[in-house]
Amino acid sequence: MTATLSEPDLERHFEGTIARDARIEPRDWVPEGYRKTMIRQIAQHAHSEIIGMQPEGNWITRAPSLRRKAILLAKVQDEAGHGLYLYSAAETLGADRAELTEKLVTGRQKYSSIFNYPTLNFADVGVIGWLVDGAAICNQVPLCRSSYGPYARAMIRICKEESFHQRQGYELLMTMMKGTEQQRRMVQDATDRWWWPSLMMFGPPDADSPNTAQSMAWKIKRHTNDELRQRFVDMTVPQAEALGVTLPDPELRWNPERGHYDFGEIDWTEFKRVLSGAGPCNAERVAHRRAAHENGAWVREAAAAHAAKSRRGREKAA
Ligand SMILES: [Fe+2]
Ligand SMILES: [Fe+2]
């Protein structure tokens, strides 16, 4: 059918699909800009899931009990699964997975800047679940309605698992807050270090986010960065109160006129510095990923050889 349609017809069909709030599927014609934007977004998301395994993976061997170790292992394994669905979703748009990995390990494609911060004590595991997975949920729930079908469907399952991540983090922190004075100090210290980077996860302010308008028009994005950041702050402040920790922002207060919490200015210079590669752990994260990729080369070769062998066997039998 596509062969008989001219480019303006295809474009009208694409625009119509978006306008009806229906999903774009892998075989549908899409404008080149949509394809590129979607591949970039999905790839960056996939890379974030995979790199995001490192800060917490760092604590698996040092988890304080078998229960905590089992929970943490399950969580880190979920993140690997998220990365895999997402690379598959990018492949449906014609991206090559090996090429995406190559771009990640050579620093040509980005991942969320949050994973360039170190995890210094075990409370960091709880705070990452609470704040980082919490912010990821705010970002990702609207993406379950992304116009690109495979991405939207992957996001439904991912969000279910993210909500487990958020709860396990909060439960860990609740337990520590009921413990010793030193444990409470660890939770406060981790909260102090992760709060501002979590707010940066929503990306630059709307005024500095030139691609937002096009992404909203294509229904790739459903809310602006600032809207999602505000939603996260409003959701998190009562959770901090219930937990008994102080969020490190003296300007944080309820604004009855706006019906939202006001909060202080984010240090965008730090955000840009970390994003450009000069954060505390950027080099370490990418080097670790590159080494893991190189060490896994023999597994990929063996899997490809095995697949070729079974294909030959099937052909012979046929
Ligand atoms: Fe995830
Ligand atoms: Fe997660």
PDB file of C-alpha atoms and ligand atoms in Angstrom:
ATOM      1  CA  MET A   1       0.000   0.000   0.000  1.00  0.00           C
ATOM      2  CA  THR A   2       2.837   2.374   0.816  1.00  0.00           C
ATOM      3  CA  ALA A   3       4.157   2.057  -2.744  1.00  0.00           C
ATOM      4  CA  THR A   4       1.040   3.706  -4.145  1.00  0.00           C
ATOM      5  CA  LEU A   5       0.977   6.599  -1.678  1.00  0.00           C
ATOM      6  CA  SER A   6       2.860   9.790  -2.384  1.00  0.00           C
ATOM      7  CA  GLU A   7       4.924  11.514   0.305  1.00  0.00           C
ATOM      8  CA  PRO A   8       2.237  14.136   1.119  1.00  0.00           C
ATOM      9  CA  ASP A   9      -0.300  11.285   1.536  1.00  0.00           C
ATOM     10  CA  LEU A  10       2.050   9.442   3.871  1.00  0.00           C
ATOM     11  CA  GLU A  11       2.651  12.590   5.836  1.00  0.00           C
ATOM     12  CA  ARG A  12      -1.107  13.197   6.128  1.00  0.00           C
ATOM     13  CA  HIS A  13      -1.571   9.635   7.339  1.00  0.00           C
ATOM     14  CA  PHE A  14       1.183  10.130   9.963  1.00  0.00           C
ATOM     15  CA  GLU A  15      -0.278  13.445  11.150  1.00  0.00           C
ATOM     16  CA  GLY A  16      -3.746  11.862  11.281  1.00  0.00           C
ATOM     17  CA  THR A  17      -2.488   8.996  13.440  1.00  0.00           C
ATOM     18  CA  ILE A  18      -0.913  11.462  15.877  1.00  0.00           C
ATOM     19  CA  ALA A  19      -4.047  13.653  15.923  1.00  0.00           C
ATOM     20  CA  ARG A  20      -6.304  10.646  16.673  1.00  0.00           C
ATOM     21  CA  ASP A  21      -4.006   9.713  19.573  1.00  0.00           C
ATOM     22  CA  ALA A  22      -3.400   6.358  17.904  1.00  0.00           C
ATOM     23  CA  ARG A  23       0.019   4.689  17.946  1.00  0.00           C
ATOM     24  CA  ILE A  24       2.707   4.772  15.297  1.00  0.00           C
ATOM     25  CA  GLU A  25       3.910   1.214  14.627  1.00  0.00           C
ATOM     26  CA  PRO A  26       7.260  -0.062  13.262  1.00  0.00           C
ATOM     27  CA  ARG A  27       6.162  -0.413   9.614  1.00  0.00           C
ATOM     28  CA  ASP A  28       4.425   2.973   9.422  1.00  0.00           C
ATOM     29  CA  TRP A  29       5.998   5.777   7.442  1.00  0.00           C
ATOM     30  CA  VAL A  30       7.418   8.497   9.717  1.00  0.00           C
ATOM     31  CA  PRO A  31       9.201  11.780   8.987  1.00  0.00           C
ATOM     32  CA  GLU A  32      12.974  11.456   9.304  1.00  0.00           C
ATOM     33  CA  GLY A  33      12.996  13.937  12.214  1.00  0.00           C
ATOM     34  CA  TYR A  34      10.530  11.794  14.161  1.00  0.00           C
ATOM     35  CA  ARG A  35      12.616   8.668  13.580  1.00  0.00           C
ATOM     36  CA  LYS A  36      15.850  10.382  14.636  1.00  0.00           C
ATOM     37  CA  THR A  37      14.324  11.989  17.736  1.00  0.00           C
ATOM     38  CA  MET A  38      12.665   8.745  18.780  1.00  0.00           C
ATOM     39  CA  ILE A  39      15.847   6.680  18.303  1.00  0.00           C
ATOM     40  CA  ARG A  40      17.863   9.231  20.277  1.00  0.00           C
ATOM     41  CA  GLN A  41      15.324   9.318  23.106  1.00  0.00           C
ATOM     42  CA  ILE A  42      14.982   5.528  23.341  1.00  0.00           C
ATOM     43  CA  ALA A  43      18.754   4.984  23.085  1.00  0.00           C
ATOM     44  CA  GLN A  44      19.508   7.519  25.816  1.00  0.00           C
ATOM     45  CA  HIS A  45      16.864   5.905  27.974  1.00  0.00           C
ATOM     46  CA  ALA A  46      18.313   2.412  27.336  1.00  0.00           C
ATOM     47  CA  HIS A  47      21.845   3.619  28.097  1.00  0.00           C
ATOM     48  CA  SER A  48      20.595   5.193  31.351  1.00  0.00           C
ATOM     49  CA  GLU A  49      19.060   1.898  32.476  1.00  0.00           C
ATOM     50  CA  ILE A  50      22.290   0.015  31.760  1.00  0.00           C
ATOM     51  CA  ILE A  51      24.696   2.582  33.248  1.00  0.00           C
ATOM     52  CA  GLY A  52      22.247   2.983  36.149  1.00  0.00           C
ATOM     53  CA  MET A  53      23.070  -0.569  37.257  1.00  0.00           C
ATOM     54  CA  GLN A  54      26.548   0.538  38.356  1.00  0.00           C
ATOM     55  CA  PRO A  55      26.019   2.909  41.321  1.00  0.00           C
ATOM     56  CA  GLU A  56      23.800   0.424  43.143  1.00  0.00           C
ATOM     57  CA  GLY A  57      25.511  -2.713  41.829  1.00  0.00           C
ATOM     58  CA  ASN A  58      28.465  -1.388  43.788  1.00  0.00           C
ATOM     59  CA  TRP A  59      26.606  -2.330  47.018  1.00  0.00           C
ATOM     60  CA  ILE A  60      25.439  -5.860  46.161  1.00  0.00           C
ATOM     61  CA  THR A  61      28.397  -7.581  47.832  1.00  0.00           C
ATOM     62  CA  ARG A  62      28.151  -5.270  50.857  1.00  0.00           C
ATOM     63  CA  ALA A  63      24.379  -5.350  51.476  1.00  0.00           C
ATOM     64  CA  PRO A  64      23.810  -5.655  55.252  1.00  0.00           C
ATOM     65  CA  SER A  65      21.517  -8.720  55.129  1.00  0.00           C
ATOM     66  CA  LEU A  66      20.443 -11.520  52.816  1.00  0.00           C
ATOM     67  CA  ARG A  67      17.028  -9.860  52.428  1.00  0.00           C
ATOM     68  CA  ARG A  68      18.563  -6.533  51.339  1.00  0.00           C
ATOM     69  CA  LYS A  69      20.934  -8.335  48.997  1.00  0.00           C
ATOM     70  CA  ALA A  70      18.076 -10.264  47.333  1.00  0.00           C
ATOM     71  CA  ILE A  71      16.027  -7.063  46.883  1.00  0.00           C
ATOM     72  CA  LEU A  72      18.989  -5.148  45.470  1.00  0.00           C
ATOM     73  CA  LEU A  73      19.924  -7.958  43.087  1.00  0.00           C
ATOM     74  CA  ALA A  74      16.340  -8.096  41.798  1.00  0.00           C
ATOM     75  CA  LYS A  75      16.272  -4.333  41.337  1.00  0.00           C
ATOM     76  CA  VAL A  76      19.566  -4.122  39.466  1.00  0.00           C
ATOM     77  CA  GLN A  77      18.502  -7.060  37.292  1.00  0.00           C
ATOM     78  CA  ASP A  78      15.234  -5.234  36.470  1.00  0.00           C
ATOM     79  CA  GLU A  79      17.283  -2.288  35.202  1.00  0.00           C
ATOM     80  CA  ALA A  80      19.169  -4.616  32.846  1.00  0.00           C
ATOM     81  CA  GLY A  81      15.815  -5.875  31.571  1.00  0.00           C
ATOM     82  CA  HIS A  82      14.621  -2.288  30.993  1.00  0.00           C
ATOM     83  CA  GLY A  83      17.733  -1.591  28.951  1.00  0.00           C
ATOM     84  CA  LEU A  84      17.125  -4.687  26.830  1.00  0.00           C
ATOM     85  CA  TYR A  85      13.456  -3.900  26.023  1.00  0.00           C
ATOM     86  CA  LEU A  86      14.465  -0.403  25.084  1.00  0.00           C
ATOM     87  CA  TYR A  87      17.314  -1.431  22.762  1.00  0.00           C
ATOM     88  CA  SER A  88      14.790  -3.752  21.083  1.00  0.00           C
ATOM     89  CA  ALA A  89      12.330  -0.859  20.726  1.00  0.00           C
ATOM     90  CA  ALA A  90      15.083   1.246  19.100  1.00  0.00           C
ATOM     91  CA  GLU A  91      15.781  -1.614  16.665  1.00  0.00           C
ATOM     92  CA  THR A  92      12.177  -1.470  15.425  1.00  0.00           C
ATOM     93  CA  LEU A  93      13.031   2.026  14.112  1.00  0.00           C
ATOM     94  CA  GLY A  94      15.996   0.681  12.168  1.00  0.00           C
ATOM     95  CA  ALA A  95      18.713   1.430  14.738  1.00  0.00           C
ATOM     96  CA  ASP A  96      21.541  -1.051  15.106  1.00  0.00           C
ATOM     97  CA  ARG A  97      22.116  -2.145  18.690  1.00  0.00           C
ATOM     98  CA  ALA A  98      25.870  -2.686  18.297  1.00  0.00           C
ATOM     99  CA  GLU A  99      26.135   0.837  16.912  1.00  0.00           C
ATOM    100  CA  LEU A 100      24.178   2.295  19.856  1.00  0.00           C
ATOM    101  CA  THR A 101      26.498   0.533  22.321  1.00  0.00           C
ATOM    102  CA  GLU A 102      29.488   1.813  20.365  1.00  0.00           C
ATOM    103  CA  LYS A 103      28.104   5.359  20.655  1.00  0.00           C
ATOM    104  CA  LEU A 104      27.669   4.941  24.412  1.00  0.00           C
ATOM    105  CA  VAL A 105      31.158   3.615  25.116  1.00  0.00           C
ATOM    106  CA  THR A 106      32.791   6.274  22.937  1.00  0.00           C
ATOM    107  CA  GLY A 107      30.822   9.070  24.609  1.00  0.00           C
ATOM    108  CA  ARG A 108      28.887  10.052  21.456  1.00  0.00           C
ATOM    109  CA  GLN A 109      25.517   9.307  23.036  1.00  0.00           C
ATOM    110  CA  LYS A 110      24.440  10.414  26.492  1.00  0.00           C
ATOM    111  CA  TYR A 111      22.734   8.816  29.458  1.00  0.00           C
ATOM    112  CA  SER A 112      21.057  10.436  32.451  1.00  0.00           C
ATOM    113  CA  SER A 113      23.549  12.642  34.320  1.00  0.00           C
ATOM    114  CA  ILE A 114      22.264  11.314  37.673  1.00  0.00           C
ATOM    115  CA  PHE A 115      24.331   8.130  37.329  1.00  0.00           C
ATOM    116  CA  ASN A 116      27.588  10.085  37.386  1.00  0.00           C
ATOM    117  CA  TYR A 117      27.332  10.601  41.145  1.00  0.00           C
ATOM    118  CA  PRO A 118      28.934   8.147  43.589  1.00  0.00           C
ATOM    119  CA  THR A 119      27.115   5.927  46.125  1.00  0.00           C
ATOM    120  CA  LEU A 120      28.980   6.572  49.379  1.00  0.00           C
ATOM    121  CA  ASN A 121      26.951   4.730  52.009  1.00  0.00           C
ATOM    122  CA  PHE A 122      24.218   2.077  52.082  1.00  0.00           C
ATOM    123  CA  ALA A 123      21.499   4.708  52.582  1.00  0.00           C
ATOM    124  CA  ASP A 124      22.324   5.825  49.010  1.00  0.00           C
ATOM    125  CA  VAL A 125      20.635   2.619  47.814  1.00  0.00           C
ATOM    126  CA  GLY A 126      17.442   3.677  49.606  1.00  0.00           C
ATOM    127  CA  VAL A 127      17.632   7.284  48.460  1.00  0.00           C
ATOM    128  CA  ILE A 128      18.216   6.245  44.833  1.00  0.00           C
ATOM    129  CA  GLY A 129      15.074   4.082  44.999  1.00  0.00           C
ATOM    130  CA  TRP A 130      13.066   6.852  46.623  1.00  0.00           C
ATOM    131  CA  LEU A 131      14.268   9.905  44.676  1.00  0.00           C
ATOM    132  CA  VAL A 132      15.912   8.670  41.461  1.00  0.00           C
ATOM    133  CA  ASP A 133      13.383   5.940  40.672  1.00  0.00           C
ATOM    134  CA  GLY A 134      10.674   8.312  41.949  1.00  0.00           C
ATOM    135  CA  ALA A 135      11.765  10.982  39.445  1.00  0.00           C
ATOM    136  CA  ALA A 136      12.030   8.336  36.723  1.00  0.00           C
ATOM    137  CA  ILE A 137       8.400   7.334  37.410  1.00  0.00           C
ATOM    138  CA  CYS A 138       7.243  10.973  37.071  1.00  0.00           C
ATOM    139  CA  ASN A 139       9.061  11.172  33.740  1.00  0.00           C
ATOM    140  CA  GLN A 140       7.950   7.788  32.465  1.00  0.00           C
ATOM    141  CA  VAL A 141       4.284   7.418  33.408  1.00  0.00           C
ATOM    142  CA  PRO A 142       3.275   9.942  30.678  1.00  0.00           C
ATOM    143  CA  LEU A 143       5.520   8.029  28.233  1.00  0.00           C
ATOM    144  CA  CYS A 144       3.138   5.051  28.496  1.00  0.00           C
ATOM    145  CA  ARG A 145       1.075   7.235  26.102  1.00  0.00           C
ATOM    146  CA  SER A 146       3.989   8.033  23.789  1.00  0.00           C
ATOM    147  CA  SER A 147       2.928   8.088  20.136  1.00  0.00           C
ATOM    148  CA  TYR A 148       5.481   5.367  19.304  1.00  0.00           C
ATOM    149  CA  GLY A 149       3.770   2.037  20.078  1.00  0.00           C
ATOM    150  CA  PRO A 150       6.742  -0.208  20.978  1.00  0.00           C
ATOM    151  CA  TYR A 151       8.154   2.458  23.314  1.00  0.00           C
ATOM    152  CA  ALA A 152       4.787   3.141  24.973  1.00  0.00           C
ATOM    153  CA  ARG A 153       4.199  -0.584  25.574  1.00  0.00           C
ATOM    154  CA  ALA A 154       7.699  -1.151  26.980  1.00  0.00           C
ATOM    155  CA  MET A 155       7.089   1.768  29.316  1.00  0.00           C
ATOM    156  CA  ILE A 156       3.986   0.167  30.858  1.00  0.00           C
ATOM    157  CA  ARG A 157       5.969  -2.781  32.188  1.00  0.00           C
ATOM    158  CA  ILE A 158       8.962  -0.632  33.093  1.00  0.00           C
ATOM    159  CA  CYS A 159       6.786   1.697  35.174  1.00  0.00           C
ATOM    160  CA  LYS A 160       5.332  -1.234  37.138  1.00  0.00           C
ATOM    161  CA  GLU A 161       8.849  -2.345  38.022  1.00  0.00           C
ATOM    162  CA  GLU A 162       9.979   1.214  38.792  1.00  0.00           C
ATOM    163  CA  SER A 163       7.211   1.505  41.343  1.00  0.00           C
ATOM    164  CA  PHE A 164       8.627  -1.565  43.125  1.00  0.00           C
ATOM    165  CA  HIS A 165      12.038   0.145  43.049  1.00  0.00           C
ATOM    166  CA  GLN A 166      10.642   3.288  44.587  1.00  0.00           C
ATOM    167  CA  ARG A 167       8.868   1.376  47.367  1.00  0.00           C
ATOM    168  CA  GLN A 168      11.858  -0.790  48.247  1.00  0.00           C
ATOM    169  CA  GLY A 169      13.966   2.374  48.564  1.00  0.00           C
ATOM    170  CA  TYR A 170      11.440   4.117  50.777  1.00  0.00           C
ATOM    171  CA  GLU A 171      10.992   1.015  52.941  1.00  0.00           C
ATOM    172  CA  LEU A 172      14.773   0.718  53.353  1.00  0.00           C
ATOM    173  CA  LEU A 173      14.945   4.364  54.483  1.00  0.00           C
ATOM    174  CA  MET A 174      11.996   3.937  56.882  1.00  0.00           C
ATOM    175  CA  THR A 175      13.835   1.006  58.461  1.00  0.00           C
ATOM    176  CA  MET A 176      17.050   3.007  58.817  1.00  0.00           C
ATOM    177  CA  MET A 177      15.182   5.986  60.283  1.00  0.00           C
ATOM    178  CA  LYS A 178      13.837   3.676  63.017  1.00  0.00           C
ATOM    179  CA  GLY A 179      17.391   2.507  63.740  1.00  0.00           C
ATOM    180  CA  THR A 180      20.325   4.252  65.387  1.00  0.00           C
ATOM    181  CA  GLU A 181      21.291   7.921  65.355  1.00  0.00           C
ATOM    182  CA  GLN A 182      24.141   7.054  62.996  1.00  0.00           C
ATOM    183  CA  GLN A 183      21.732   5.381  60.547  1.00  0.00           C
ATOM    184  CA  ARG A 184      19.492   8.470  60.581  1.00  0.00           C
ATOM    185  CA  ARG A 185      22.545  10.609  59.822  1.00  0.00           C
ATOM    186  CA  MET A 186      23.388   8.345  56.877  1.00  0.00           C
ATOM    187  CA  VAL A 187      19.876   8.818  55.444  1.00  0.00           C
ATOM    188  CA  GLN A 188      20.073  12.598  55.852  1.00  0.00           C
ATOM    189  CA  ASP A 189      23.530  12.696  54.266  1.00  0.00           C
ATOM    190  CA  ALA A 190      22.369  10.646  51.261  1.00  0.00           C
ATOM    191  CA  THR A 191      19.250  12.842  50.904  1.00  0.00           C
ATOM    192  CA  ASP A 192      21.425  15.982  50.957  1.00  0.00           C
ATOM    193  CA  ARG A 193      23.613  14.638  48.157  1.00  0.00           C
ATOM    194  CA  TRP A 194      20.869  13.247  45.863  1.00  0.00           C
ATOM    195  CA  TRP A 195      18.105  15.854  46.146  1.00  0.00           C
ATOM    196  CA  TRP A 196      19.412  18.463  43.699  1.00  0.00           C
ATOM    197  CA  PRO A 197      20.736  15.967  41.115  1.00  0.00           C
ATOM    198  CA  SER A 198      17.265  14.311  41.190  1.00  0.00           C
ATOM    199  CA  LEU A 199      15.638  17.624  40.279  1.00  0.00           C
ATOM    200  CA  MET A 200      18.092  17.919  37.371  1.00  0.00           C
ATOM    201  CA  MET A 201      16.811  14.594  35.993  1.00  0.00           C
ATOM    202  CA  PHE A 202      13.888  16.434  34.395  1.00  0.00           C
ATOM    203  CA  GLY A 203      16.269  18.299  32.119  1.00  0.00           C
ATOM    204  CA  PRO A 204      16.877  22.011  31.552  1.00  0.00           C
ATOM    205  CA  PRO A 205      14.180  24.601  32.281  1.00  0.00           C
ATOM    206  CA  ASP A 206      11.501  24.937  29.578  1.00  0.00           C
ATOM    207  CA  ALA A 207      13.006  28.205  28.364  1.00  0.00           C
ATOM    208  CA  ASP A 208      16.265  26.362  27.531  1.00  0.00           C
ATOM    209  CA  SER A 209      14.657  23.261  26.066  1.00  0.00           C
ATOM    210  CA  PRO A 210      14.365  24.028  22.334  1.00  0.00           C
ATOM    211  CA  ASN A 211      13.145  20.548  21.269  1.00  0.00           C
ATOM    212  CA  THR A 212      10.214  20.399  23.680  1.00  0.00           C
ATOM    213  CA  ALA A 213       7.656  22.026  21.336  1.00  0.00           C
ATOM    214  CA  GLN A 214       8.281  19.590  18.456  1.00  0.00           C
ATOM    215  CA  SER A 215       8.324  16.599  20.816  1.00  0.00           C
ATOM    216  CA  MET A 216       5.006  17.701  22.338  1.00  0.00           C
ATOM    217  CA  ALA A 217       3.490  18.164  18.845  1.00  0.00           C
ATOM    218  CA  TRP A 218       4.557  14.611  17.930  1.00  0.00           C
ATOM    219  CA  LYS A 219       3.218  13.363  21.291  1.00  0.00           C
ATOM    220  CA  ILE A 220       6.636  11.922  22.084  1.00  0.00           C
ATOM    221  CA  LYS A 221       6.548  14.113  25.153  1.00  0.00           C
ATOM    222  CA  ARG A 222       3.329  14.865  27.055  1.00  0.00           C
ATOM    223  CA  HIS A 223       4.444  17.447  29.649  1.00  0.00           C
ATOM    224  CA  THR A 224       7.269  19.967  29.795  1.00  0.00           C
ATOM    225  CA  ASN A 225      10.376  19.503  31.979  1.00  0.00           C
ATOM    226  CA  ASP A 226       9.248  22.155  34.468  1.00  0.00           C
ATOM    227  CA  GLU A 227       5.752  20.659  34.810  1.00  0.00           C
ATOM    228  CA  LEU A 228       7.186  17.235  35.601  1.00  0.00           C
ATOM    229  CA  ARG A 229       9.770  18.662  38.009  1.00  0.00           C
ATOM    230  CA  GLN A 230       7.010  20.505  39.908  1.00  0.00           C
ATOM    231  CA  ARG A 231       4.919  17.333  40.064  1.00  0.00           C
ATOM    232  CA  PHE A 232       7.914  15.469  41.543  1.00  0.00           C
ATOM    233  CA  VAL A 233       8.578  18.144  44.180  1.00  0.00           C
ATOM    234  CA  ASP A 234       4.892  18.235  45.194  1.00  0.00           C
ATOM    235  CA  MET A 235       4.832  14.453  45.517  1.00  0.00           C
ATOM    236  CA  THR A 236       8.139  14.166  47.413  1.00  0.00           C
ATOM    237  CA  VAL A 237       7.870  16.864  50.101  1.00  0.00           C
ATOM    238  CA  PRO A 238       5.168  15.012  52.115  1.00  0.00           C
ATOM    239  CA  GLN A 239       7.179  11.782  51.745  1.00  0.00           C
ATOM    240  CA  ALA A 240      10.246  13.510  53.224  1.00  0.00           C
ATOM    241  CA  GLU A 241       8.110  14.736  56.126  1.00  0.00           C
ATOM    242  CA  ALA A 242       6.760  11.235  56.779  1.00  0.00           C
ATOM    243  CA  LEU A 243      10.302   9.907  56.702  1.00  0.00           C
ATOM    244  CA  GLY A 244      11.634  12.605  59.026  1.00  0.00           C
ATOM    245  CA  VAL A 245      14.385  13.967  56.764  1.00  0.00           C
ATOM    246  CA  THR A 246      14.998  17.570  55.743  1.00  0.00           C
ATOM    247  CA  LEU A 247      15.242  18.352  52.038  1.00  0.00           C
ATOM    248  CA  PRO A 248      18.334  20.560  51.557  1.00  0.00           C
ATOM    249  CA  ASP A 249      16.544  23.636  50.217  1.00  0.00           C
ATOM    250  CA  PRO A 250      15.813  26.589  52.546  1.00  0.00           C
ATOM    251  CA  GLU A 251      13.476  28.091  49.922  1.00  0.00           C
ATOM    252  CA  LEU A 252      11.221  25.049  49.796  1.00  0.00           C
ATOM    253  CA  ARG A 253       7.740  26.031  51.000  1.00  0.00           C
ATOM    254  CA  TRP A 254       4.059  25.572  50.162  1.00  0.00           C
ATOM    255  CA  ASN A 255       2.632  28.337  48.014  1.00  0.00           C
ATOM    256  CA  PRO A 256      -1.160  28.415  48.596  1.00  0.00           C
ATOM    257  CA  GLU A 257      -1.746  30.757  45.633  1.00  0.00           C
ATOM    258  CA  ARG A 258      -0.053  28.462  43.145  1.00  0.00           C
ATOM    259  CA  GLY A 259      -1.199  25.304  44.921  1.00  0.00           C
ATOM    260  CA  HIS A 260       2.367  23.969  44.598  1.00  0.00           C
ATOM    261  CA  TYR A 261       5.614  23.963  46.527  1.00  0.00           C
ATOM    262  CA  ASP A 262       8.073  26.733  45.619  1.00  0.00           C
ATOM    263  CA  PHE A 263      11.693  25.632  45.516  1.00  0.00           C
ATOM    264  CA  GLY A 264      15.151  27.154  45.147  1.00  0.00           C
ATOM    265  CA  GLU A 265      17.232  27.758  42.045  1.00  0.00           C
ATOM    266  CA  ILE A 266      18.874  24.668  40.521  1.00  0.00           C
ATOM    267  CA  ASP A 267      22.611  24.903  39.835  1.00  0.00           C
ATOM    268  CA  TRP A 268      22.490  24.529  36.039  1.00  0.00           C
ATOM    269  CA  THR A 269      26.260  25.025  35.759  1.00  0.00           C
ATOM    270  CA  GLU A 270      26.730  21.801  37.695  1.00  0.00           C
ATOM    271  CA  PHE A 271      24.172  20.065  35.451  1.00  0.00           C
ATOM    272  CA  LYS A 272      26.017  21.163  32.302  1.00  0.00           C
ATOM    273  CA  ARG A 273      29.376  20.206  33.764  1.00  0.00           C
ATOM    274  CA  VAL A 274      28.229  16.679  34.665  1.00  0.00           C
ATOM    275  CA  LEU A 275      26.421  16.264  31.332  1.00  0.00           C
ATOM    276  CA  SER A 276      29.518  17.329  29.409  1.00  0.00           C
ATOM    277  CA  GLY A 277      31.542  14.540  31.033  1.00  0.00           C
ATOM    278  CA  ALA A 278      33.193  16.261  34.001  1.00  0.00           C
ATOM    279  CA  GLY A 279      31.013  14.817  36.784  1.00  0.00           C
ATOM    280  CA  PRO A 280      32.499  12.821  39.673  1.00  0.00           C
ATOM    281  CA  CYS A 281      32.078   9.374  38.024  1.00  0.00           C
ATOM    282  CA  ASN A 282      31.609   9.912  34.251  1.00  0.00           C
ATOM    283  CA  ALA A 283      34.953   8.422  33.215  1.00  0.00           C
ATOM    284  CA  GLU A 284      34.600   5.488  35.611  1.00  0.00           C
ATOM    285  CA  ARG A 285      31.048   4.631  34.439  1.00  0.00           C
ATOM    286  CA  VAL A 286      31.933   4.621  30.741  1.00  0.00           C
ATOM    287  CA  ALA A 287      35.221   2.755  31.295  1.00  0.00           C
ATOM    288  CA  HIS A 288      33.376   0.078  33.288  1.00  0.00           C
ATOM    289  CA  ARG A 289      30.739  -0.287  30.556  1.00  0.00           C
ATOM    290  CA  ARG A 290      33.399  -0.475  27.843  1.00  0.00           C
ATOM    291  CA  ALA A 291      35.328  -3.180  29.731  1.00  0.00           C
ATOM    292  CA  ALA A 292      32.127  -5.206  30.287  1.00  0.00           C
ATOM    293  CA  HIS A 293      31.326  -4.924  26.562  1.00  0.00           C
ATOM    294  CA  GLU A 294      34.822  -6.067  25.555  1.00  0.00           C
ATOM    295  CA  ASN A 295      34.817  -8.912  28.090  1.00  0.00           C
ATOM    296  CA  GLY A 296      31.490 -10.077  26.657  1.00  0.00           C
ATOM    297  CA  ALA A 297      32.747 -10.285  23.051  1.00  0.00           C
ATOM    298  CA  TRP A 298      33.289 -14.064  23.260  1.00  0.00           C
ATOM    299  CA  VAL A 299      29.699 -14.574  24.465  1.00  0.00           C
ATOM    300  CA  ARG A 300      28.311 -12.647  21.478  1.00  0.00           C
ATOM    301  CA  GLU A 301      30.554 -14.609  19.092  1.00  0.00           C
ATOM    302  CA  ALA A 302      29.532 -17.937  20.648  1.00  0.00           C
ATOM    303  CA  ALA A 303      25.821 -17.008  20.495  1.00  0.00           C
ATOM    304  CA  ALA A 304      26.125 -15.961  16.834  1.00  0.00           C
ATOM    305  CA  ALA A 305      27.992 -19.203  15.972  1.00  0.00           C
ATOM    306  CA  HIS A 306      25.346 -21.261  17.769  1.00  0.00           C
ATOM    307  CA  ALA A 307      22.512 -19.454  15.944  1.00  0.00           C
ATOM    308  CA  ALA A 308      24.237 -20.020  12.569  1.00  0.00           C
ATOM    309  CA  LYS A 309      24.711 -23.709  13.376  1.00  0.00           C
ATOM    310  CA  SER A 310      21.053 -24.271  14.284  1.00  0.00           C
ATOM    311  CA  ARG A 311      19.996 -22.354  11.147  1.00  0.00           C
ATOM    312  CA  ARG A 312      22.137 -24.675   8.992  1.00  0.00           C
ATOM    313  CA  GLY A 313      20.663 -27.675  10.820  1.00  0.00           C
ATOM    314  CA  ARG A 314      17.105 -26.474  10.111  1.00  0.00           C
ATOM    315  CA  GLU A 315      17.915 -25.826   6.443  1.00  0.00           C
ATOM    316  CA  LYS A 316      19.375 -29.328   6.062  1.00  0.00           C
ATOM    317  CA  ALA A 317      16.299 -30.900   7.679  1.00  0.00           C
ATOM    318  CA  ALA A 318      14.010 -28.901   5.366  1.00  0.00           C
TER     319      ALA A 318
HETATM  320 FE    FE B   1      14.624   1.187  35.152  1.00  0.00          FE
HETATM  321 FE    FE B   2      14.481   1.599  38.540  1.00  0.00          FE
END
